[in-house]
Structure formats: structure tokens, C-alpha cells
mmCIF file of N, CA and C in Angstrom:
data_model
loop_
_atom_site.group_PDB
_atom_site.id
_atom_site.type_symbol
_atom_site.label_atom_id
_atom_site.label_comp_id
_atom_site.label_asym_id
_atom_site.label_seq_id
_atom_site.Cartn_x
_atom_site.Cartn_y
_atom_site.Cartn_z
ATOM 1 N N MET A 109 182.764 -65.630 81.953
ATOM 2 C CA MET A 109 183.406 -64.507 81.311
ATOM 3 C C MET A 109 183.783 -63.465 82.361
ATOM 4 N N SER A 110 184.940 -62.900 82.228
ATOM 5 C CA SER A 110 185.421 -61.892 83.176
ATOM 6 C C SER A 110 185.401 -60.526 82.486
ATOM 7 N N PHE A 111 184.781 -59.546 83.157
ATOM 8 C CA PHE A 111 184.668 -58.200 82.575
ATOM 9 C C PHE A 111 185.684 -57.291 83.248
ATOM 10 N N PRO A 112 186.188 -56.298 82.537
ATOM 11 C CA PRO A 112 187.204 -55.415 83.111
ATOM 12 C C PRO A 112 186.588 -54.413 84.100
ATOM 13 N N VAL A 113 187.425 -53.911 84.991
ATOM 14 C CA VAL A 113 187.082 -52.798 85.888
ATOM 15 C C VAL A 113 187.343 -51.524 85.108
ATOM 16 N N VAL A 114 186.329 -50.671 85.046
ATOM 17 C CA VAL A 114 186.374 -49.439 84.236
ATOM 18 C C VAL A 114 186.225 -48.235 85.113
ATOM 19 N N PRO A 115 187.155 -47.253 85.064
ATOM 20 C CA PRO A 115 186.937 -46.021 85.814
ATOM 21 C C PRO A 115 185.778 -45.241 85.198
ATOM 22 N N THR A 116 184.955 -44.673 86.037
ATOM 23 C CA THR A 116 183.807 -43.838 85.524
ATOM 24 C C THR A 116 184.006 -42.420 85.997
ATOM 25 N N ASP A 117 183.404 -42.022 87.072
ATOM 26 C CA ASP A 117 183.611 -40.688 87.640
ATOM 27 C C ASP A 117 184.847 -40.779 88.583
ATOM 28 N N PRO A 118 185.434 -39.617 88.967
ATOM 29 C CA PRO A 118 186.556 -39.644 89.896
ATOM 30 C C PRO A 118 186.197 -40.429 91.158
ATOM 31 N N GLY A 119 187.044 -41.405 91.519
ATOM 32 C CA GLY A 119 186.817 -42.195 92.718
ATOM 33 C C GLY A 119 185.804 -43.293 92.582
ATOM 34 N N VAL A 120 185.363 -43.570 91.312
ATOM 35 C CA VAL A 120 184.325 -44.587 91.074
ATOM 36 C C VAL A 120 184.790 -45.549 89.973
ATOM 37 N N THR A 121 184.610 -46.838 90.198
ATOM 38 C CA THR A 121 184.832 -47.803 89.141
ATOM 39 C C THR A 121 183.582 -48.630 88.922
ATOM 40 N N ARG A 122 183.494 -49.217 87.730
ATOM 41 C CA ARG A 122 182.356 -50.060 87.349
ATOM 42 C C ARG A 122 182.878 -51.361 86.819
ATOM 43 N N GLN A 123 182.219 -52.475 87.197
ATOM 44 C CA GLN A 123 182.532 -53.776 86.647
ATOM 45 C C GLN A 123 181.271 -54.549 86.394
ATOM 46 N N VAL A 124 181.020 -54.906 85.134
ATOM 47 C CA VAL A 124 179.890 -55.772 84.815
ATOM 48 C C VAL A 124 180.181 -57.133 85.429
ATOM 49 N N LEU A 125 179.205 -57.679 86.121
ATOM 50 C CA LEU A 125 179.360 -59.023 86.752
ATOM 51 C C LEU A 125 178.710 -60.107 85.946
ATOM 52 N N ALA A 126 177.574 -59.779 85.328
ATOM 53 C CA ALA A 126 176.817 -60.739 84.506
ATOM 54 C C ALA A 126 175.876 -59.966 83.621
ATOM 55 N N GLU A 127 175.561 -60.542 82.442
ATOM 56 C CA GLU A 127 174.667 -59.836 81.534
ATOM 57 C C GLU A 127 174.054 -60.776 80.516
ATOM 58 N N ASN A 128 172.880 -60.405 80.097
ATOM 59 C CA ASN A 128 172.227 -60.945 78.887
ATOM 60 C C ASN A 128 171.341 -59.804 78.377
ATOM 61 N N PRO A 129 170.694 -59.935 77.229
ATOM 62 C CA PRO A 129 169.944 -58.804 76.693
ATOM 63 C C PRO A 129 168.825 -58.289 77.625
ATOM 64 N N ASP A 130 168.304 -59.124 78.508
ATOM 65 C CA ASP A 130 167.180 -58.710 79.374
ATOM 66 C C ASP A 130 167.609 -58.169 80.734
ATOM 67 N N LEU A 131 168.823 -58.456 81.178
ATOM 68 C CA LEU A 131 169.220 -58.109 82.543
ATOM 69 C C LEU A 131 170.745 -57.976 82.638
ATOM 70 N N MET A 132 171.187 -57.035 83.479
ATOM 71 C CA MET A 132 172.635 -56.852 83.698
ATOM 72 C C MET A 132 172.874 -56.590 85.187
ATOM 73 N N VAL A 133 173.949 -57.179 85.723
ATOM 74 C CA VAL A 133 174.353 -56.957 87.110
ATOM 75 C C VAL A 133 175.751 -56.299 87.059
ATOM 76 N N VAL A 134 175.895 -55.209 87.822
ATOM 77 C CA VAL A 134 177.094 -54.386 87.769
ATOM 78 C C VAL A 134 177.494 -53.975 89.172
ATOM 79 N N ALA A 135 178.799 -54.074 89.476
ATOM 80 C CA ALA A 135 179.341 -53.563 90.732
ATOM 81 C C ALA A 135 179.945 -52.188 90.515
ATOM 82 N N PHE A 136 179.531 -51.204 91.323
ATOM 83 C CA PHE A 136 180.154 -49.869 91.337
ATOM 84 C C PHE A 136 180.887 -49.730 92.663
ATOM 85 N N ARG A 137 182.150 -49.425 92.623
ATOM 86 C CA ARG A 137 182.957 -49.240 93.847
ATOM 87 C C ARG A 137 183.306 -47.771 93.990
ATOM 88 N N PHE A 138 183.021 -47.239 95.159
ATOM 89 C CA PHE A 138 183.186 -45.809 95.425
ATOM 90 C C PHE A 138 184.197 -45.564 96.541
ATOM 91 N N LYS A 139 185.003 -44.517 96.373
ATOM 92 C CA LYS A 139 185.826 -43.992 97.472
ATOM 93 C C LYS A 139 184.969 -42.960 98.177
ATOM 94 N N ALA A 140 185.303 -42.701 99.468
ATOM 95 C CA ALA A 140 184.544 -41.702 100.231
ATOM 96 C C ALA A 140 184.579 -40.360 99.522
ATOM 97 N N GLY A 141 183.449 -39.707 99.430
ATOM 98 C CA GLY A 141 183.343 -38.418 98.770
ATOM 99 C C GLY A 141 183.091 -38.444 97.285
ATOM 100 N N ALA A 142 183.214 -39.627 96.674
ATOM 101 C CA ALA A 142 182.964 -39.751 95.243
ATOM 102 C C ALA A 142 181.484 -39.607 94.925
ATOM 103 N N GLU A 143 181.191 -39.191 93.710
ATOM 104 C CA GLU A 143 179.804 -38.988 93.322
ATOM 105 C C GLU A 143 179.444 -39.807 92.080
ATOM 106 N N GLY A 144 178.225 -40.297 92.104
ATOM 107 C CA GLY A 144 177.588 -40.806 90.890
ATOM 108 C C GLY A 144 176.730 -39.665 90.427
ATOM 109 N N LYS A 145 177.196 -38.931 89.431
ATOM 110 C CA LYS A 145 176.500 -37.693 89.025
ATOM 111 C C LYS A 145 175.066 -37.921 88.643
ATOM 112 N N LEU A 146 174.204 -36.920 88.827
ATOM 113 C CA LEU A 146 172.804 -36.989 88.473
ATOM 114 C C LEU A 146 172.664 -37.312 86.987
ATOM 115 N N HIS A 147 171.802 -38.278 86.703
ATOM 116 C CA HIS A 147 171.548 -38.709 85.340
ATOM 117 C C HIS A 147 170.206 -39.448 85.275
ATOM 118 N N ASP A 148 169.812 -39.829 84.103
ATOM 119 C CA ASP A 148 168.638 -40.680 83.931
ATOM 120 C C ASP A 148 168.856 -41.584 82.715
ATOM 121 N N HIS A 149 168.077 -42.619 82.637
ATOM 122 C CA HIS A 149 168.168 -43.588 81.543
ATOM 123 C C HIS A 149 166.855 -44.377 81.452
ATOM 124 N N PRO A 150 166.589 -45.003 80.327
ATOM 125 C CA PRO A 150 165.307 -45.705 80.174
ATOM 126 C C PRO A 150 165.227 -47.042 80.895
ATOM 127 N N HIS A 151 166.316 -47.493 81.471
ATOM 128 C CA HIS A 151 166.378 -48.803 82.132
ATOM 129 C C HIS A 151 165.791 -48.702 83.560
ATOM 130 N N VAL A 152 165.106 -49.724 84.004
ATOM 131 C CA VAL A 152 164.739 -49.860 85.432
ATOM 132 C C VAL A 152 166.018 -50.293 86.159
ATOM 133 N N GLN A 153 166.298 -49.701 87.284
ATOM 134 C CA GLN A 153 167.516 -49.985 88.014
ATOM 135 C C GLN A 153 167.172 -50.373 89.467
ATOM 136 N N SER A 154 167.790 -51.450 89.941
ATOM 137 C CA SER A 154 167.717 -51.735 91.368
ATOM 138 C C SER A 154 169.141 -51.556 91.904
ATOM 139 N N THR A 155 169.215 -51.091 93.141
ATOM 140 C CA THR A 155 170.514 -50.845 93.793
ATOM 141 C C THR A 155 170.530 -51.537 95.124
ATOM 142 N N TYR A 156 171.578 -52.301 95.420
ATOM 143 C CA TYR A 156 171.765 -52.988 96.664
ATOM 144 C C TYR A 156 173.110 -52.492 97.227
ATOM 145 N N VAL A 157 173.098 -52.093 98.531
ATOM 146 C CA VAL A 157 174.324 -51.610 99.163
ATOM 147 C C VAL A 157 175.051 -52.837 99.788
ATOM 148 N N GLU A 158 176.135 -53.209 99.156
ATOM 149 C CA GLU A 158 176.938 -54.293 99.696
ATOM 150 C C GLU A 158 177.750 -53.793 100.882
ATOM 151 N N SER A 159 178.323 -52.592 100.763
ATOM 152 C CA SER A 159 179.103 -51.974 101.838
ATOM 153 C C SER A 159 179.122 -50.477 101.633
ATOM 154 N N GLY A 160 179.449 -49.738 102.686
ATOM 155 C CA GLY A 160 179.554 -48.286 102.617
ATOM 156 C C GLY A 160 178.263 -47.620 102.981
ATOM 157 N N ARG A 161 178.296 -46.247 102.894
ATOM 158 C CA ARG A 161 177.092 -45.442 103.161
ATOM 159 C C ARG A 161 176.996 -44.432 102.044
ATOM 160 N N PHE A 162 175.759 -44.175 101.601
ATOM 161 C CA PHE A 162 175.511 -43.301 100.455
ATOM 162 C C PHE A 162 174.300 -42.451 100.696
ATOM 163 N N THR A 163 174.318 -41.235 100.113
ATOM 164 C CA THR A 163 173.137 -40.376 100.046
ATOM 165 C C THR A 163 172.695 -40.424 98.616
ATOM 166 N N PHE A 164 171.509 -40.964 98.363
ATOM 167 C CA PHE A 164 170.932 -41.029 97.045
ATOM 168 C C PHE A 164 169.911 -39.928 96.840
ATOM 169 N N SER A 165 169.892 -39.383 95.666
ATOM 170 C CA SER A 165 168.854 -38.466 95.235
ATOM 171 C C SER A 165 168.107 -39.131 94.087
ATOM 172 N N VAL A 166 166.800 -39.324 94.261
ATOM 173 C CA VAL A 166 165.963 -39.928 93.238
ATOM 174 C C VAL A 166 164.769 -38.995 93.008
ATOM 175 N N ASP A 167 164.687 -38.456 91.853
ATOM 176 C CA ASP A 167 163.594 -37.539 91.491
ATOM 177 C C ASP A 167 163.460 -36.398 92.503
ATOM 178 N N GLY A 168 164.620 -35.888 92.969
ATOM 179 C CA GLY A 168 164.650 -34.770 93.896
ATOM 180 C C GLY A 168 164.504 -35.102 95.362
ATOM 181 N N VAL A 169 164.315 -36.390 95.700
ATOM 182 C CA VAL A 169 164.159 -36.811 97.087
ATOM 183 C C VAL A 169 165.448 -37.508 97.540
ATOM 184 N N GLU A 170 166.016 -37.013 98.648
ATOM 185 C CA GLU A 170 167.253 -37.610 99.167
ATOM 186 C C GLU A 170 166.973 -38.674 100.195
ATOM 187 N N ARG A 171 167.819 -39.685 100.178
ATOM 188 C CA ARG A 171 167.665 -40.821 101.123
ATOM 189 C C ARG A 171 169.071 -41.342 101.448
ATOM 190 N N SER A 172 169.341 -41.563 102.753
ATOM 191 C CA SER A 172 170.598 -42.140 103.177
ATOM 192 C C SER A 172 170.439 -43.656 103.286
ATOM 193 N N ILE A 173 171.369 -44.408 102.675
ATOM 194 C CA ILE A 173 171.299 -45.866 102.720
ATOM 195 C C ILE A 173 172.657 -46.453 103.077
ATOM 196 N N GLY A 174 172.585 -47.655 103.670
ATOM 197 C CA GLY A 174 173.811 -48.323 104.108
ATOM 198 C C GLY A 174 173.721 -49.811 103.833
ATOM 199 N N PRO A 175 174.665 -50.600 104.359
ATOM 200 C CA PRO A 175 174.762 -52.028 104.060
ATOM 201 C C PRO A 175 173.453 -52.752 104.264
ATOM 202 N N GLY A 176 173.078 -53.514 103.246
ATOM 203 C CA GLY A 176 171.844 -54.303 103.257
ATOM 204 C C GLY A 176 170.617 -53.563 102.769
ATOM 205 N N ASP A 177 170.721 -52.250 102.580
ATOM 206 C CA ASP A 177 169.583 -51.484 102.037
ATOM 207 C C ASP A 177 169.530 -51.621 100.528
ATOM 208 N N SER A 178 168.333 -51.394 99.979
ATOM 209 C CA SER A 178 168.167 -51.446 98.553
ATOM 210 C C SER A 178 167.070 -50.475 98.131
ATOM 211 N N LEU A 179 167.041 -50.172 96.827
ATOM 212 C CA LEU A 179 166.003 -49.332 96.266
ATOM 213 C C LEU A 179 165.857 -49.658 94.782
ATOM 214 N N VAL A 180 164.702 -49.298 94.239
ATOM 215 C CA VAL A 180 164.429 -49.491 92.825
ATOM 216 C C VAL A 180 164.144 -48.113 92.241
ATOM 217 N N ILE A 181 164.756 -47.853 91.087
ATOM 218 C CA ILE A 181 164.585 -46.563 90.423
ATOM 219 C C ILE A 181 163.879 -46.831 89.101
ATOM 220 N N ALA A 182 162.750 -46.207 88.924
ATOM 221 C CA ALA A 182 161.948 -46.387 87.703
ATOM 222 C C ALA A 182 162.641 -45.750 86.503
ATOM 223 N N SER A 183 162.236 -46.148 85.309
ATOM 224 C CA SER A 183 162.764 -45.601 84.074
ATOM 225 C C SER A 183 162.669 -44.094 84.076
ATOM 226 N N ASN A 184 163.741 -43.461 83.589
ATOM 227 C CA ASN A 184 163.787 -42.023 83.286
ATOM 228 C C ASN A 184 163.696 -41.101 84.469
ATOM 229 N N LEU A 185 163.831 -41.621 85.705
ATOM 230 C CA LEU A 185 163.910 -40.742 86.878
ATOM 231 C C LEU A 185 165.333 -40.251 87.061
ATOM 232 N N ARG A 186 165.482 -38.953 87.299
ATOM 233 C CA ARG A 186 166.818 -38.378 87.518
ATOM 234 C C ARG A 186 167.332 -38.836 88.885
ATOM 235 N N HIS A 187 168.564 -39.363 88.927
ATOM 236 C CA HIS A 187 169.084 -39.902 90.138
ATOM 237 C C HIS A 187 170.603 -39.840 90.151
ATOM 238 N N GLY A 188 171.155 -39.908 91.374
ATOM 239 C CA GLY A 188 172.614 -39.921 91.560
ATOM 240 C C GLY A 188 172.877 -40.153 93.021
ATOM 241 N N CYS A 189 174.157 -40.214 93.377
ATOM 242 C CA CYS A 189 174.487 -40.466 94.790
ATOM 243 C C CYS A 189 175.835 -39.826 95.124
ATOM 244 N N VAL A 190 176.024 -39.657 96.440
ATOM 245 C CA VAL A 190 177.312 -39.224 96.985
ATOM 246 C C VAL A 190 177.707 -40.288 98.028
ATOM 247 N N CYS A 191 178.923 -40.736 97.941
ATOM 248 C CA CYS A 191 179.427 -41.744 98.851
ATOM 249 C C CYS A 191 179.934 -41.101 100.145
ATOM 250 N N GLN A 192 179.290 -41.440 101.257
ATOM 251 C CA GLN A 192 179.671 -40.928 102.582
ATOM 252 C C GLN A 192 180.801 -41.740 103.201
ATOM 253 N N GLU A 193 180.778 -43.056 102.951
ATOM 254 C CA GLU A 193 181.764 -44.001 103.492
ATOM 255 C C GLU A 193 182.042 -45.001 102.385
ATOM 256 N N ALA A 194 183.337 -45.187 102.036
ATOM 257 C CA ALA A 194 183.719 -46.022 100.903
ATOM 258 C C ALA A 194 182.975 -47.336 100.896
ATOM 259 N N GLY A 195 182.570 -47.774 99.685
ATOM 260 C CA GLY A 195 181.828 -49.014 99.602
ATOM 261 C C GLY A 195 181.477 -49.427 98.208
ATOM 262 N N THR A 196 180.646 -50.448 98.113
ATOM 263 C CA THR A 196 180.236 -51.054 96.829
ATOM 264 C C THR A 196 178.722 -51.100 96.711
ATOM 265 N N LEU A 197 178.242 -50.667 95.543
ATOM 266 C CA LEU A 197 176.833 -50.784 95.211
ATOM 267 C C LEU A 197 176.691 -51.834 94.119
ATOM 268 N N ILE A 198 175.707 -52.726 94.224
ATOM 269 C CA ILE A 198 175.407 -53.704 93.216
ATOM 270 C C ILE A 198 174.128 -53.229 92.518
ATOM 271 N N TYR A 199 174.257 -52.947 91.235
ATOM 272 C CA TYR A 199 173.129 -52.501 90.433
ATOM 273 C C TYR A 199 172.679 -53.613 89.519
ATOM 274 N N THR A 200 171.352 -53.685 89.312
ATOM 275 C CA THR A 200 170.832 -54.495 88.210
ATOM 276 C C THR A 200 170.044 -53.554 87.333
ATOM 277 N N PHE A 201 170.102 -53.818 86.032
ATOM 278 C CA PHE A 201 169.419 -53.022 85.016
ATOM 279 C C PHE A 201 168.617 -53.924 84.146
ATOM 280 N N THR A 202 167.412 -53.514 83.808
ATOM 281 C CA THR A 202 166.625 -54.198 82.826
ATOM 282 C C THR A 202 166.022 -53.148 81.857
ATOM 283 N N PRO A 203 166.173 -53.285 80.551
ATOM 284 C CA PRO A 203 167.059 -54.288 79.936
ATOM 285 C C PRO A 203 168.512 -53.946 80.165
ATOM 286 N N ARG A 204 169.417 -54.731 79.615
ATOM 287 C CA ARG A 204 170.871 -54.563 79.742
ATOM 288 C C ARG A 204 171.271 -53.165 79.263
ATOM 289 N N ARG A 205 172.287 -52.595 79.959
ATOM 290 C CA ARG A 205 172.911 -51.345 79.541
ATOM 291 C C ARG A 205 173.979 -51.639 78.503
ATOM 292 N N ASP A 206 173.622 -51.597 77.222
ATOM 293 C CA ASP A 206 174.576 -51.906 76.198
ATOM 294 C C ASP A 206 175.758 -50.931 76.194
ATOM 295 N N ASP A 207 175.528 -49.695 76.701
ATOM 296 C CA ASP A 207 176.624 -48.719 76.748
ATOM 297 C C ASP A 207 177.717 -49.115 77.771
ATOM 298 N N PHE A 208 177.457 -50.124 78.612
ATOM 299 C CA PHE A 208 178.452 -50.585 79.572
ATOM 300 C C PHE A 208 179.330 -51.704 78.986
ATOM 301 N N LEU A 209 178.988 -52.198 77.836
ATOM 302 C CA LEU A 209 179.733 -53.305 77.234
ATOM 303 C C LEU A 209 180.801 -52.803 76.294
#
């Protein structure tokens, strides 16, 4: 199944890559300077940096990450990022983010 590319925040797109009720894989593509605004959700999220450089804020702690880096964000922690160098983040969510379908 092929999922559409959906614009989210300015300079950011989202594309579901695979999903079932227990797990979802999503590609977020960012232009330099674009933001993933601070937010939280009940899903556990893992993030893998396929390309680019990002400054992540998780529960008030900032961390700079680049290609090959990853992190896990626990349920309900406030988080977001700013893209320093255009790139792609691969997110997994458990359970699935039904709001992305």
C-alpha cells in the first residue's frame, strides 16, 4: 500500500511508510530551519535520523543529533525539533497514530 505525502508544519512533510494497530513507521522530511512544534502524545516514539541535522527538545532537555543517531521518547513527554540541515527523520510509534491515517 502506498501512503500520500502530507504537508504538516511549514517546510515539513509526513508520509506513513507502514502501519498496523500496534506499530507505525513514518518518514518526516524537513527543510532547513523548519520546526516540529513542541507537542506530546500517549504513543511511545522512536526517532532515527536518516539524513540532516536536528536539535531536539525532549522534556526540556536539548540534544543535537545527526545521521545514524536515534532516540526514544516516552509517552506524554513534551518534545519537538528544529532542523539545522535539511533531512529525513524516520519515526516509529506504538501504538499506531490513528490521527495520521
